[in-house]
Amino acid sequence: MRMVCVAGGSLSGLECARLLAAGGLEVHVFRRLHDPSRCFWDLHPFYEYSPRSLVVTDDTPLLRKAVDGWLADGHVVDDCNCRVGRMSRTSKGTTFAPSPPLRRVRDAHQGGLLGLLGSIAQHMPSTCRDRPEVLAHLAASGDRWLASDLSGAEL
């Protein structure tokens, strides 16, 4: 069986890993990437200030298909309690103009984006392996890539 690695454990990285595994590949997912601009144990600002729900539009068929799978697996639920639109202030007061109806989903377990990523990662196909190491370096070597951790050990 061929082995591939996915660098990054975002929604797109985890969905990529799931699709590769469904195609018969052994997949190693490295969700912890070396970022020298911050501490490994601190949340990235993206996660601290992420919206509570994910908008799924009609022009994103791959995302819609992934969200349908996450709904079926219980990772997300429809989020119908959001008001999306534009506030306008005029001389007559403040008005709210709702946006066209959009499908919105949120983490089913109230863990936010990080909780959703963890839930999806725990339920990957058996040929996916969630690697705990910090991926610090990738280098091309002939027809393959070499990955190493912070100490320089090959992964």
Short mmCIF file of N, CA, C and O in Angstrom, two decimals, residues 19 22 27 30 32 52 55 57 63 67-68 72 81 85-87 92 97 101 113 126 128-129 134 150-151 154:
data_model
loop_
_atom_site.label_atom_id
_atom_site.label_comp_id
_atom_site.label_asym_id
_atom_site.label_seq_id
_atom_site.Cartn_x
_atom_site.Cartn_y
_atom_site.Cartn_z
N LEU A 19 -10.36 11.41 1.96
CA LEU A 19 -10.55 11.03 0.55
C LEU A 19 -9.39 10.18 0.04
O LEU A 19 -9.60 9.22 -0.71
N ALA A 22 -9.91 6.75 1.44
CA ALA A 22 -10.99 6.08 0.73
C ALA A 22 -10.52 5.58 -0.63
O ALA A 22 -11.06 4.61 -1.17
N VAL A 27 -2.56 6.88 4.95
CA VAL A 27 -2.38 8.32 5.13
C VAL A 27 -1.89 8.63 6.54
O VAL A 27 -2.45 8.15 7.51
N PHE A 30 -0.25 14.94 9.86
CA PHE A 30 0.52 15.70 10.84
C PHE A 30 -0.26 16.98 11.11
O PHE A 30 -0.23 17.92 10.32
N ARG A 32 0.14 18.89 13.84
CA ARG A 32 0.97 19.86 14.56
C ARG A 32 2.15 20.24 13.66
O ARG A 32 3.04 19.45 13.43
N ARG A 52 -18.57 30.83 15.21
CA ARG A 52 -19.16 29.63 15.83
C ARG A 52 -19.68 28.66 14.79
O ARG A 52 -19.91 27.50 15.08
N VAL A 55 -20.24 28.50 7.11
CA VAL A 55 -21.22 28.76 6.05
C VAL A 55 -20.93 27.85 4.87
O VAL A 55 -19.79 27.74 4.42
N THR A 57 -22.02 27.27 1.05
CA THR A 57 -22.74 27.88 -0.06
C THR A 57 -22.95 26.88 -1.20
O THR A 57 -22.31 25.83 -1.24
N LEU A 63 -17.20 20.98 -0.37
CA LEU A 63 -17.49 21.30 1.03
C LEU A 63 -18.87 20.78 1.41
O LEU A 63 -19.05 20.21 2.48
N VAL A 67 -19.57 18.24 4.43
CA VAL A 67 -20.47 18.61 5.53
C VAL A 67 -21.59 17.59 5.66
O VAL A 67 -21.98 17.23 6.77
N ASP A 68 -22.11 17.09 4.54
CA ASP A 68 -23.13 16.03 4.61
C ASP A 68 -22.60 14.81 5.35
O ASP A 68 -23.31 14.21 6.17
N ALA A 72 -23.90 13.32 8.96
CA ALA A 72 -24.28 11.91 9.11
C ALA A 72 -23.50 11.25 10.24
O ALA A 72 -24.04 10.39 10.95
N ASN A 81 -29.76 29.14 14.41
CA ASN A 81 -29.98 30.26 15.32
C ASN A 81 -29.10 31.45 15.04
O ASN A 81 -28.87 32.27 15.91
N GLY A 85 -26.58 39.10 8.12
CA GLY A 85 -27.07 40.19 7.29
C GLY A 85 -26.22 41.42 7.47
O GLY A 85 -25.07 41.34 7.91
N ARG A 86 -26.80 42.54 7.17
CA ARG A 86 -26.07 43.80 7.25
C ARG A 86 -26.86 44.80 8.08
O ARG A 86 -28.05 45.01 7.84
N MET A 87 -26.18 45.41 9.04
CA MET A 87 -26.77 46.47 9.84
C MET A 87 -26.48 47.79 9.13
O MET A 87 -25.36 48.03 8.69
N LYS A 92 -33.19 57.54 10.10
CA LYS A 92 -34.41 57.00 10.70
C LYS A 92 -34.14 55.92 11.74
O LYS A 92 -35.06 55.36 12.31
N ALA A 97 -30.84 44.12 7.44
CA ALA A 97 -31.25 43.50 6.18
C ALA A 97 -30.67 42.10 6.14
O ALA A 97 -29.45 41.92 6.04
N PRO A 101 -30.87 33.14 2.42
CA PRO A 101 -30.70 31.96 3.26
C PRO A 101 -29.43 31.18 2.88
O PRO A 101 -29.16 30.95 1.71
N LEU A 113 -14.10 25.18 16.83
CA LEU A 113 -13.36 24.65 15.69
C LEU A 113 -12.36 23.57 16.10
O LEU A 113 -12.26 22.53 15.46
N SER A 126 -9.59 3.62 8.98
CA SER A 126 -8.52 2.85 9.64
C SER A 126 -7.17 3.00 8.96
O SER A 126 -6.14 2.77 9.58
N CYS A 128 -5.96 5.80 8.02
CA CYS A 128 -5.44 7.13 8.37
C CYS A 128 -4.82 7.06 9.77
O CYS A 128 -5.40 6.49 10.68
N ARG A 129 -3.67 7.66 9.88
CA ARG A 129 -2.99 7.69 11.18
C ARG A 129 -2.74 9.15 11.57
O ARG A 129 -2.10 9.89 10.84
N VAL A 134 5.49 16.84 15.99
CA VAL A 134 5.49 18.16 15.37
C VAL A 134 6.29 18.07 14.08
O VAL A 134 7.47 17.73 14.10
N LEU A 150 11.27 18.32 15.34
CA LEU A 150 12.08 19.41 15.84
C LEU A 150 13.52 19.01 16.16
O LEU A 150 14.43 19.81 16.04
N SER A 151 13.73 17.76 16.54
CA SER A 151 15.09 17.30 16.87
C SER A 151 15.85 16.84 15.63
O SER A 151 17.01 16.47 15.72
N GLU A 154 13.93 11.67 11.56
CA GLU A 154 13.07 11.40 10.42
C GLU A 154 11.74 10.83 10.89
O GLU A 154 11.68 9.99 11.76
#
